[in-house]
Coordinates of C-alpha atoms and ligand atoms in Angstrom, one line a residue:
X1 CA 30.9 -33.5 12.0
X2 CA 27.8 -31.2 10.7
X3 CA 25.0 -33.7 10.4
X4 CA 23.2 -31.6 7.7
X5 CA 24.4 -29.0 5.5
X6 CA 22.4 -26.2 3.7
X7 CA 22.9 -22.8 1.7
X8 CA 20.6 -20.7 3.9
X9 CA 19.9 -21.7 7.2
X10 CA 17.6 -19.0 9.5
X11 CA 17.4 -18.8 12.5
X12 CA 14.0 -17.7 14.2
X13 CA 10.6 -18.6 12.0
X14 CA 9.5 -15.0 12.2
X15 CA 7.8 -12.7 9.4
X16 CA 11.2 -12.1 8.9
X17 CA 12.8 -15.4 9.1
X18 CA 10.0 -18.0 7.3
X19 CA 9.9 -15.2 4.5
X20 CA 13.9 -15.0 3.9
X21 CA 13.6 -19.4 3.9
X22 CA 10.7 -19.5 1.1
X23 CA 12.4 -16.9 -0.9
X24 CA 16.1 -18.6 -0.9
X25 CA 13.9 -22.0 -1.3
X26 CA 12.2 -20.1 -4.3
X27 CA 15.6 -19.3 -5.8
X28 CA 16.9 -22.7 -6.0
X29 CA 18.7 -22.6 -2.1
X30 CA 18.5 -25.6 0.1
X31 CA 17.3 -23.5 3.0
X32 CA 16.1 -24.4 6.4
X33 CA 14.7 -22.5 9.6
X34 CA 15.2 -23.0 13.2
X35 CA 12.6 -21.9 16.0
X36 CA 12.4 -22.4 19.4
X37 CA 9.1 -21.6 19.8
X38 CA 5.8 -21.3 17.6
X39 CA 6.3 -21.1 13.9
X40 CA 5.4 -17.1 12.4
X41 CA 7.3 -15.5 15.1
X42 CA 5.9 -12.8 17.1
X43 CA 3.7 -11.2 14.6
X44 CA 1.3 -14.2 14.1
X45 CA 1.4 -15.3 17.7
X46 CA 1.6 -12.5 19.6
X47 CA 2.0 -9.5 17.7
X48 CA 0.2 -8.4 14.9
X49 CA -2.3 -11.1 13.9
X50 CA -4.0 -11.8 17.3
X51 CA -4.2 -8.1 18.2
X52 CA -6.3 -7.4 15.0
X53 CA -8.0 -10.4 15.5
X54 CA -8.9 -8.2 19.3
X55 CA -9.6 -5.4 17.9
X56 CA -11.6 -6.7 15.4
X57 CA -13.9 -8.1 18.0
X58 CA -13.2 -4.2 19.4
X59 CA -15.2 -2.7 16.3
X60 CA -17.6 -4.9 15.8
X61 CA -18.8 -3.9 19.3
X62 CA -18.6 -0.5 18.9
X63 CA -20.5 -0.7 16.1
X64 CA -23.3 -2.6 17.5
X65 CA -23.4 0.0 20.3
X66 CA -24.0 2.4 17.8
X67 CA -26.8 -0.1 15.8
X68 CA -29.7 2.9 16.4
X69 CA -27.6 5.4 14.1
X70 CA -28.1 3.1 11.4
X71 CA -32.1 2.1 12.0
X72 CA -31.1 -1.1 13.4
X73 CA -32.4 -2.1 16.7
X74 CA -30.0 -4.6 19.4
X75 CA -31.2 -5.2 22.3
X76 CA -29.4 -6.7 25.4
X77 CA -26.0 -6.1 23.7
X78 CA -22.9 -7.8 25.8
X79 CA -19.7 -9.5 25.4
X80 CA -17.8 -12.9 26.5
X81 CA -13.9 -11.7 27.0
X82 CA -13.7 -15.4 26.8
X83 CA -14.6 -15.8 23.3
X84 CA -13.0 -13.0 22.4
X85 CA -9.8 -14.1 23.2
X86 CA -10.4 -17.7 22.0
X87 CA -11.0 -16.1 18.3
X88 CA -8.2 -14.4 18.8
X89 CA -5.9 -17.5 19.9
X90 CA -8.0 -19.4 17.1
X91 CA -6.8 -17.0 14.5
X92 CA -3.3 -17.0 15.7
X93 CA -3.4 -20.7 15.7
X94 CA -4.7 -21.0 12.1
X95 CA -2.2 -18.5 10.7
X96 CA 0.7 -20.3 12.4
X97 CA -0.3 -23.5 10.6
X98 CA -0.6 -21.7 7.2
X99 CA 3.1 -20.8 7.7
X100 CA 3.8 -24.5 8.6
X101 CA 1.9 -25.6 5.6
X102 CA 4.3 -22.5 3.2
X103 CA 7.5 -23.7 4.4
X104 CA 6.9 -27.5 3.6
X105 CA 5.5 -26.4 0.4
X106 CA 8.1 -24.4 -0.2
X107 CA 10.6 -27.3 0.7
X108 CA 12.1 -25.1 3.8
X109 CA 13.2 -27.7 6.6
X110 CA 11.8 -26.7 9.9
X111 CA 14.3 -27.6 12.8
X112 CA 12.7 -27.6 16.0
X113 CA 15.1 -26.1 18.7
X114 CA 17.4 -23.0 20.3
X115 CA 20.0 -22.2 17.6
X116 CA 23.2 -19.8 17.9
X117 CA 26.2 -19.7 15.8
X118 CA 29.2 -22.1 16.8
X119 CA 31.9 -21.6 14.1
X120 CA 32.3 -20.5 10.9
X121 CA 29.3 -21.8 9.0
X122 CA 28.4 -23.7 11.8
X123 CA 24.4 -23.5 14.1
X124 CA 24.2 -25.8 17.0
X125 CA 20.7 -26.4 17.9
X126 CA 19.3 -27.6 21.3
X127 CA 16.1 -29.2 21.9
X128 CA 15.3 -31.4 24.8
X129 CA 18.7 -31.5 26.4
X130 CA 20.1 -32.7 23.1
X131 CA 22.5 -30.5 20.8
X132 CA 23.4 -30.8 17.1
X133 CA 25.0 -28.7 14.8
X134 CA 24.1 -28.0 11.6
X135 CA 26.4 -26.3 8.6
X136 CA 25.4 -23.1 6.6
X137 CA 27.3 -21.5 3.5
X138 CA 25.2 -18.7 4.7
X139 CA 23.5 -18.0 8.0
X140 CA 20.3 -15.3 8.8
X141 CA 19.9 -14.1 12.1
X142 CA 16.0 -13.5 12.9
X143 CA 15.3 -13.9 16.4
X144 CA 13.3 -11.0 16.7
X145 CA 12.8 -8.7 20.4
X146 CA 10.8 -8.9 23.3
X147 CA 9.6 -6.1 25.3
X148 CA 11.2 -4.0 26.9
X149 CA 11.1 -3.3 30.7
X150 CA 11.8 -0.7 32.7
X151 CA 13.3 -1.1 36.5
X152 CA 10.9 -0.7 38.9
X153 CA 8.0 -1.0 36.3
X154 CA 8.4 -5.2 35.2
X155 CA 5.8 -6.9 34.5
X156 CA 4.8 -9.8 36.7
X157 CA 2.2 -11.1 34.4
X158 CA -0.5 -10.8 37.3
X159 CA -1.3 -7.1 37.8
X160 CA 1.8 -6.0 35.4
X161 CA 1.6 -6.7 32.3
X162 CA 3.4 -6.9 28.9
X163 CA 1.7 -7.8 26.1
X164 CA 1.9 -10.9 26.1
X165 CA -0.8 -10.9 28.9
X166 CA -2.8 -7.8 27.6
X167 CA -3.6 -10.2 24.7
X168 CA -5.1 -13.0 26.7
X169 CA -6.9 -11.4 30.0
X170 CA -9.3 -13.5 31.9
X171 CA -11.6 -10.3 31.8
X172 CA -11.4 -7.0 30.9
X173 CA -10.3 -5.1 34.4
X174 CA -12.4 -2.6 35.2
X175 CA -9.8 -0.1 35.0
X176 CA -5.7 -0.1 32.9
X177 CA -3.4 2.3 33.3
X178 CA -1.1 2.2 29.9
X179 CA 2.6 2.9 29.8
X180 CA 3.5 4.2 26.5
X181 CA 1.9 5.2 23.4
X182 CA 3.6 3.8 20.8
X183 CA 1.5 1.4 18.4
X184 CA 1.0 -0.9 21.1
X185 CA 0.0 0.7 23.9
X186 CA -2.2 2.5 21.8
X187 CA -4.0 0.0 20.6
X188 CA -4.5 -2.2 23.7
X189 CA -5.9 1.0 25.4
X190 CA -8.5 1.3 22.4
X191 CA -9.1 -2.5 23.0
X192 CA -9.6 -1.5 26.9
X193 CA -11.2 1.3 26.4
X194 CA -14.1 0.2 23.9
X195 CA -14.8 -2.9 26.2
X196 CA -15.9 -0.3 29.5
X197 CA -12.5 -0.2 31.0
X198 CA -11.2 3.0 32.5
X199 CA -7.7 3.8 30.6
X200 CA -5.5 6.2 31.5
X201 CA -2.5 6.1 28.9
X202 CA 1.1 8.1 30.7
X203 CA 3.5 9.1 27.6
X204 CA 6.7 10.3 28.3
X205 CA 6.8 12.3 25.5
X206 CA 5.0 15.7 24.9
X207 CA 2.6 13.9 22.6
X208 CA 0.6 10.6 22.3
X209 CA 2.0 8.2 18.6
X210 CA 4.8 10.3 19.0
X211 CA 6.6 9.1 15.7
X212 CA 3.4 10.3 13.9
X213 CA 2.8 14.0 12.1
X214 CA 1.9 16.4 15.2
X215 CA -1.0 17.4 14.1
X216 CA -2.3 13.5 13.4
X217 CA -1.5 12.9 16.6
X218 CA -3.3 15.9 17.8
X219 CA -6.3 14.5 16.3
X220 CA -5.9 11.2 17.4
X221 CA -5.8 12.4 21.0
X222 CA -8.5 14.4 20.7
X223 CA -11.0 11.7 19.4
X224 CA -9.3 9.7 22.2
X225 CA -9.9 12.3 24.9
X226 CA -13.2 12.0 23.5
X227 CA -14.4 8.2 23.8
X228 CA -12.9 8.9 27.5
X229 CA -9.4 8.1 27.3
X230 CA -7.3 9.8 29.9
X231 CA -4.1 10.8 28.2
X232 CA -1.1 12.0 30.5
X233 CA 1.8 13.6 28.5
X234 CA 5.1 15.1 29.3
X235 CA 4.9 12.7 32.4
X236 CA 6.5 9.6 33.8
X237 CA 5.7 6.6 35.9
X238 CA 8.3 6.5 39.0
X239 CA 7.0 3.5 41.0
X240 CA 4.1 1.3 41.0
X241 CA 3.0 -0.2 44.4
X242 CA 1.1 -3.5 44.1
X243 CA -2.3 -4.2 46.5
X244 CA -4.4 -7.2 46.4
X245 CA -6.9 -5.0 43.7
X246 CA -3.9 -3.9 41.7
X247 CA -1.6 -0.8 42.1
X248 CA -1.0 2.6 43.0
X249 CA 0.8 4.4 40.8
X250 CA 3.0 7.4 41.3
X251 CA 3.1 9.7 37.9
X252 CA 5.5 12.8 37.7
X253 CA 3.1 15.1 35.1
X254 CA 5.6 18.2 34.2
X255 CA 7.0 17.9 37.9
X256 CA 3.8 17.4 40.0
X257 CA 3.5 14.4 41.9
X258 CA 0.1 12.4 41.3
X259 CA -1.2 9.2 42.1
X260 CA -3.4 6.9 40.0
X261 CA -5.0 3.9 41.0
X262 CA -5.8 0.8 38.4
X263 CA -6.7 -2.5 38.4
X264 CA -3.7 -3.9 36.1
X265 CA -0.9 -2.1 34.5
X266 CA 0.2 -2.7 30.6
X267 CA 4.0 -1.5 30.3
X268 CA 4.6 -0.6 26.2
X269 CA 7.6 0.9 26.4
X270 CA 9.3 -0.1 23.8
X271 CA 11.4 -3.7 22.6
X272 CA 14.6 -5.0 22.6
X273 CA 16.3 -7.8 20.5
X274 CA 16.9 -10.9 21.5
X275 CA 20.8 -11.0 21.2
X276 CA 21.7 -13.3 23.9
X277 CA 22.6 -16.9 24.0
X278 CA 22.7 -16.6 19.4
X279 CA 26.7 -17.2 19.8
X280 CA 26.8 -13.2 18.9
X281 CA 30.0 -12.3 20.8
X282 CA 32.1 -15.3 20.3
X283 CA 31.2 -15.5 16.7
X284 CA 32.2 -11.5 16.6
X285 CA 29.0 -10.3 15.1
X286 CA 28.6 -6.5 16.4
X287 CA 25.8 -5.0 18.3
X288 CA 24.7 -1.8 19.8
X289 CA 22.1 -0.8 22.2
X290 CA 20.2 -4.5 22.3
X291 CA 20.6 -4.8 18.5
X292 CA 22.6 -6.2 16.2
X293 CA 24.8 -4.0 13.7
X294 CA 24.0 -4.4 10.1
X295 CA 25.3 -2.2 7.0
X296 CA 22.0 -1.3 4.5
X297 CA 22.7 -5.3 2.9
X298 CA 22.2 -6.7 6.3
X299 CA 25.3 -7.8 6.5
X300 CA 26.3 -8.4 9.8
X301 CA 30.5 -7.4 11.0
X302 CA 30.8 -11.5 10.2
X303 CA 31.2 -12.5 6.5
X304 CA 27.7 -14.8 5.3
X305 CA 26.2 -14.1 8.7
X306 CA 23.2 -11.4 8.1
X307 CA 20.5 -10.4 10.3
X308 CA 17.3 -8.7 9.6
X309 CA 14.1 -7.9 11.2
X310 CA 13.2 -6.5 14.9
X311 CA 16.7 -7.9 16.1
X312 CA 18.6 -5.1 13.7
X313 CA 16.4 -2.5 15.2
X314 CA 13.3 0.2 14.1
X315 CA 11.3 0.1 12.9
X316 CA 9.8 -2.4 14.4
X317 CA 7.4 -4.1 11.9
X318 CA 6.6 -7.1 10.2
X319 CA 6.3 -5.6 6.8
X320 CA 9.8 -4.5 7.8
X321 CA 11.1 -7.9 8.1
X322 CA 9.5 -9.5 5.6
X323 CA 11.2 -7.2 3.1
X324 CA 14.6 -7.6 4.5
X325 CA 14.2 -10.9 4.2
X326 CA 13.5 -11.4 0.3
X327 CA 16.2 -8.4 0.4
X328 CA 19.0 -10.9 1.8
X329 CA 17.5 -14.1 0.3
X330 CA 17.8 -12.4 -2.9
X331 CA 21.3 -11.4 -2.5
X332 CA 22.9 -14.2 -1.1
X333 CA 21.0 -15.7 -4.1
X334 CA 22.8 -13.5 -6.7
X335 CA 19.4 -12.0 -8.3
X336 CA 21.0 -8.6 -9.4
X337 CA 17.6 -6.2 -8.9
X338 CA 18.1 -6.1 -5.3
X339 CA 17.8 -2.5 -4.3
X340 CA 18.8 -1.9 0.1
X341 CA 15.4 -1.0 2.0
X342 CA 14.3 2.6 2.3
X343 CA 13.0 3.4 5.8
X344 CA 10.8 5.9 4.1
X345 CA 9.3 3.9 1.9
X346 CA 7.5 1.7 4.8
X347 CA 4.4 2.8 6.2
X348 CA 3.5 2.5 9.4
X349 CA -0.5 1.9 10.7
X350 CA -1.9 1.7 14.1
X351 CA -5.1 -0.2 14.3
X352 CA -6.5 1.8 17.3
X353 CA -9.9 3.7 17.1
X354 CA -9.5 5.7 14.6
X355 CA -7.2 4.0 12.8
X356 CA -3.7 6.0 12.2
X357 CA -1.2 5.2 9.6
X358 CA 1.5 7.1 7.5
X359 CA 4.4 6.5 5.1
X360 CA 7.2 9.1 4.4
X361 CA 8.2 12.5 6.3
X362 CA 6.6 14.4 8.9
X363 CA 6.0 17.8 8.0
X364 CA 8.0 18.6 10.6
X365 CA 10.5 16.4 9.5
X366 CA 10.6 17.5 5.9
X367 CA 11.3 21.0 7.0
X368 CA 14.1 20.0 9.3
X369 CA 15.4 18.3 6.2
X370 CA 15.3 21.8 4.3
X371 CA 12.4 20.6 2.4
X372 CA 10.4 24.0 1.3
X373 CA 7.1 22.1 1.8
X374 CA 3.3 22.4 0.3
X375 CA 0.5 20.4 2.4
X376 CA -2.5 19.4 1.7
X377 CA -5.3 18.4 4.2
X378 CA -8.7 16.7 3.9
X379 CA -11.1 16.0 6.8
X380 CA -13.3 12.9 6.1
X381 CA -16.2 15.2 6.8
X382 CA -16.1 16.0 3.3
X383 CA -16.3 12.7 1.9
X384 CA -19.9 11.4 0.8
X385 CA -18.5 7.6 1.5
X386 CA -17.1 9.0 5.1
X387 CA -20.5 10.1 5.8
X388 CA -22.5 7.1 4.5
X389 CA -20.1 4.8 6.6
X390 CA -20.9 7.4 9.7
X391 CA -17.3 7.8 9.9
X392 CA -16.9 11.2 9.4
X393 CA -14.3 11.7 11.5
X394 CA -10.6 11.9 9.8
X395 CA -7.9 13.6 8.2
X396 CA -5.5 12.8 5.3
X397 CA -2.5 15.0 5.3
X398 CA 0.4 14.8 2.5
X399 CA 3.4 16.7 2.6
X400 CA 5.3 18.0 -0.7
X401 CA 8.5 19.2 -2.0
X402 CA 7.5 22.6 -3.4
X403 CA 10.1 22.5 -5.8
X404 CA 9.9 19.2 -7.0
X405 CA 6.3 18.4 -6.5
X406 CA 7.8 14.5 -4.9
X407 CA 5.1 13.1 -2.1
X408 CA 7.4 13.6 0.8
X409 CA 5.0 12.0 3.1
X410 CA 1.4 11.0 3.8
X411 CA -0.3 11.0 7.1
X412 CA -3.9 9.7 8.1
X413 CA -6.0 9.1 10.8
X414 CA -10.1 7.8 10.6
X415 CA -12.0 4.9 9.1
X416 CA -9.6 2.4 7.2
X417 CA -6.8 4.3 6.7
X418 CA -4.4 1.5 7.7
X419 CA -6.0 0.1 3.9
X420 CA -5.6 3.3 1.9
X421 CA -2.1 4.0 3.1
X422 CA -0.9 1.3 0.4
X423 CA -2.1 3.9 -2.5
X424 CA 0.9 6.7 -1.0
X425 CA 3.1 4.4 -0.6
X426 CA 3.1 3.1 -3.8
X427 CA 3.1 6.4 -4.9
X428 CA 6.6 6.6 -2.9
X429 CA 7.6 3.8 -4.7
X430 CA 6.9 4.9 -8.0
X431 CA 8.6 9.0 -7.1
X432 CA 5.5 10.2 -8.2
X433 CA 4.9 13.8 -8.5
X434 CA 2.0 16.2 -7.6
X435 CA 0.7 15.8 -10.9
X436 CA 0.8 11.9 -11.5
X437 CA -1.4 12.0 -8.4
X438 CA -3.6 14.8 -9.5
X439 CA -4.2 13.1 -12.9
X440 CA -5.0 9.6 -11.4
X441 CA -8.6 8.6 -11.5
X442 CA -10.2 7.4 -8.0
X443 CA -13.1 5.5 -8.0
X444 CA -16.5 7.3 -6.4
X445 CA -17.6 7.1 -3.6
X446 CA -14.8 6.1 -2.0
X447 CA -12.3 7.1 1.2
X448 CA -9.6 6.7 -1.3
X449 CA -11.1 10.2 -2.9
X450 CA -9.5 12.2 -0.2
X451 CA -6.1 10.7 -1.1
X452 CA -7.0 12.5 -4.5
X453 CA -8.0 16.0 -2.5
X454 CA -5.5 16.2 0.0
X455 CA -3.0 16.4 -2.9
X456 CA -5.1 18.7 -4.7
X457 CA -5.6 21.0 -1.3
X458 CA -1.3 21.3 -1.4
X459 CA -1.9 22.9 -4.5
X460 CA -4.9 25.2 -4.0
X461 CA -7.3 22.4 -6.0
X462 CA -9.1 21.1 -3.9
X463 CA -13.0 20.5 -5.3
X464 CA -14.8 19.7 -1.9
X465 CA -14.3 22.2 0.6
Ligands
FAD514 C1 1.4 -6.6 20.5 C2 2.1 -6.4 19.2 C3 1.4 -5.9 18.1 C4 2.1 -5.7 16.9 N1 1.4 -5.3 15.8 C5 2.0 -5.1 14.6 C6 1.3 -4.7 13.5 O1 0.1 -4.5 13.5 N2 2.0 -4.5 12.3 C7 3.4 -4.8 12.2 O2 3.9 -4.6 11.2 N3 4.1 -5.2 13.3 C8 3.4 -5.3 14.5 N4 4.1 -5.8 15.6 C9 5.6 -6.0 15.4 C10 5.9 -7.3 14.7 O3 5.3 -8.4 15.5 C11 7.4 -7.5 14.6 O4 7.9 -6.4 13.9 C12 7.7 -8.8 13.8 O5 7.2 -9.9 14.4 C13 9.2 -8.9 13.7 O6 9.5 -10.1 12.9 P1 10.9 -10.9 13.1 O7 10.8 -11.9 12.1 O8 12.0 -9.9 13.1 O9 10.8 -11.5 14.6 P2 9.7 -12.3 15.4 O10 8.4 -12.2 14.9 O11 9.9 -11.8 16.8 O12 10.2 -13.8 15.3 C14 11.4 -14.2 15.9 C15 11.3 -15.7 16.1 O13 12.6 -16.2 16.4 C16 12.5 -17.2 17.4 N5 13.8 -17.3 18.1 C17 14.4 -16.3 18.9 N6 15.6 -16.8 19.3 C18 15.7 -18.0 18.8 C19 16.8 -19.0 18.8 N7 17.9 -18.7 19.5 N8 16.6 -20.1 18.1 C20 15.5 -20.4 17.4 N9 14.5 -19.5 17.4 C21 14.6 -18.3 18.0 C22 11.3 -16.7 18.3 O14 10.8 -17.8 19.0 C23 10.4 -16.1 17.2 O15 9.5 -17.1 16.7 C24 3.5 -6.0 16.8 C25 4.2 -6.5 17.9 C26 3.5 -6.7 19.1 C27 4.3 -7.2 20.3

């Protein structure tokens, strides 16, 4: 006999989960989550949230160390890795208990405990030794991912590690080599990198941010290249060998054989989902490739079981789950505006130095599309606001349909752009045209004015260079 019954239960307290329980509490649901760990998921504990709260610390420093540019004199400028990671814990910590705080407001019962599906509108959950079960007239799956490791390469959370341990070091080692340069490699090896380590960063691919426009991540690399960053690409780690001051690592560049020594090792290869022990198979709910199998709805191959978030697959973003999760709260709530989620409607930002965000089509991608494309391009050198800042290094790139004049995509890298992405993306939003954009006012001075010039540059209008 189910002790307690509910409309929507959740299962994981991610950005994705909490979100989905507030919005079905919002809509008149009895709705409650349950989490076997710390409330906010990944994201506020070990994602998003204490990463910025790292690289925060990051650019202040930076800055500092750049205090004579500006007529300001420091002197005996240093750092506690310490601190740094306490602020960054302390952050993570508040943020968590701001969620708590949401979900009581928001009447969402919090169930302490491992859940996975049992039967047909059934969740058992198990907390110390103890199981109960719990019945839901509709059940969301949010249990998020972990990384992923490759064989040979795991981390062993002393000299190997994911990031889970690149976020809380003892000290910053004197040297990291990074595998991967997704988002989060990226931006640890900024982190690394601005604090006096050595960081060598080995992408597989033929190109660092490899989901980004080419030629952002061209500049990227090039500004990394530039604050010292060793960037292998088109090359592969094959076997790490451990020593008592960390490990030797073999790295096939384009066929050539070379070694590379560091003092720890952050694997960012990529994350799975966390489909075991949930009660996937037995319930029948599908999956594929460490994910599970949802339609555009998130409807999962079992009737009132959905799943949303990391644990459906990319991307892999909180902004991502979050949105799915009012999506299905919505539906199972019968609100009748609920549109499915368009992957190219969600931007995408990397908090690295410089910052790198985007929303919408490659160029590339456009044209693979058959898109017959106009793109504009504006460096942040000419922006007054770039230069007062001293951040004069930057591009914004949008892509068009010639024909149509929609905002295919926009693409940035430099100073803040992980803020001013919101402006193209709501453009997306909103199908605006060339010449919505053109006619829209932007406030002086401003970064946001090269948002304006880039789409004037795809059409020949640009006023500043
Ligand atoms: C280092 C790092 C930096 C990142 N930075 C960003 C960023 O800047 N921006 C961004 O958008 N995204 C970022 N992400 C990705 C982001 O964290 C994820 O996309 C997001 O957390 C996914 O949310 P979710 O709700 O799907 O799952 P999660 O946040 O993973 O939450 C899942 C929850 O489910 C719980 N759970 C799992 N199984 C069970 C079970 N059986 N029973 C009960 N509870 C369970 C887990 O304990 C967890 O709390 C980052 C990730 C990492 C690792």
């Amino acid at each position: 006999m189910a002790e307690k019954s509910y409309d929507v239960v959740v299962v994981g307290s991610g950005p994705g989960g909490y979100v989905a329980a507030i919005r079905a509490s919002q809509l008149g649901l009895k709705a409650a989550v349950v989490e076997r760990s710390e409330i906010g998921g990944i994201c506020l504990n070990w994602g998003c949230i204490p990463t910025k709260a790292l690289l925060r610390s990051a650019e202040i420093y930076h800055n500092i160390e750049r205090a004579e540019e500006f007529g300001l004199k420091v002197e005996g400028l240093s750092f506690d890795g310490t601190k740094i990671v306490e602020r960054s814990r302390a952050v993570a910590g508040q943020l968590s208990q701001g969620v708590q705080f949401l979900l009581k407001k928001n009447k969402v019962d919090v169930i302490v405990g491992n859940g996975s599906l049992s039967g047909k509108g059934k969740i058992k959950v198990e907390a110390d030794g103890k199981a109960t079960e719990i019945s839901a007239k509709n059940i969301i799956l949010a249990t998020g991912a972990r990384a992923r490791t490759l064989p040979g390469l795991e981390p062993d959370g002393d000299t190997i590690w994911s990031y889970r341990e690149a976020m809380v070091p003892k000290s910053i080692p004197k040297s990291v080599l990074v595998i991967g340069s997704g988002a989060i490699g990226i931006e640890f090896a900024s982190f690394y990198k601005t604090f006096g380590a050595d960081v060598t960063v080995v992408e597989l691919l033929d190109r660092v941010l490899p989901v980004e426009d080419e030629e952002i991540s061209a500049f990227a690399a090039k500004s990394f290249k530039k604050q010292g960053m060793n960037l292998l690409t088109g090359a592969k780690v094959t076997d790490l060998k451990k020593s008592k001051t960390g490990v030797t690592a073999t790295i096939d560049i384009g066929g050539k054989t070379e070694t590379l020594k560091a003092e720890k090792v952050i694997s960012a290869v990529g994350i799975t989902g966390n489909i075991e022990d949930i009660g996937l198979e037995k319930a029948g709910v599908k999956t594929d490739r460490g994910h599970v199998t949802v339609n555009e709805w998130c409807e999962t191959s079992v009737p009132n079981v959905y799943a949303i978030g990391d644990l459906v697959g990319p991307p892999w973003l909180a902004h991502k789950a979050s949105h799915e999760g009012v999506m299905v709260a919505e539906r199972i709530a019968g609100v009748k505006t609920v549109h499915p989620m368009d992957a190219s409607k969600i931007p995408g930002c990397t908090y690295c130095h410089p910052q790198v965000a985007s929303v919408g089509m490659t160029e590339a991608a456009a044209k693979d599309a058959g898109h017959d494309v106009k793109v504009g391009r504006f460096p942040f050198i000419g922006n007054g606001k770039a230069i007062a800042l001293g951040e004069a290094e930057g591009l914004i790139k949008t892509v068009f349909d010639a024909k149509t004049g929609e905002l295919l995509g926009a693409h940035m890298v430099g100073a803040e752009v992980t803020e001013l992405i919101q402006g193209y993306t709501i453009a997306r939003q909103l199908e605006t045209t060339e010449a919505d954009l053109m006619a829209t006012v932007f406030p002086h001075p401003t970064l946001s004015e090269m948002m304006h010039e880039s789409v004037l540059d795809a059409f020949g209008r640009a006023l500043h260079i």
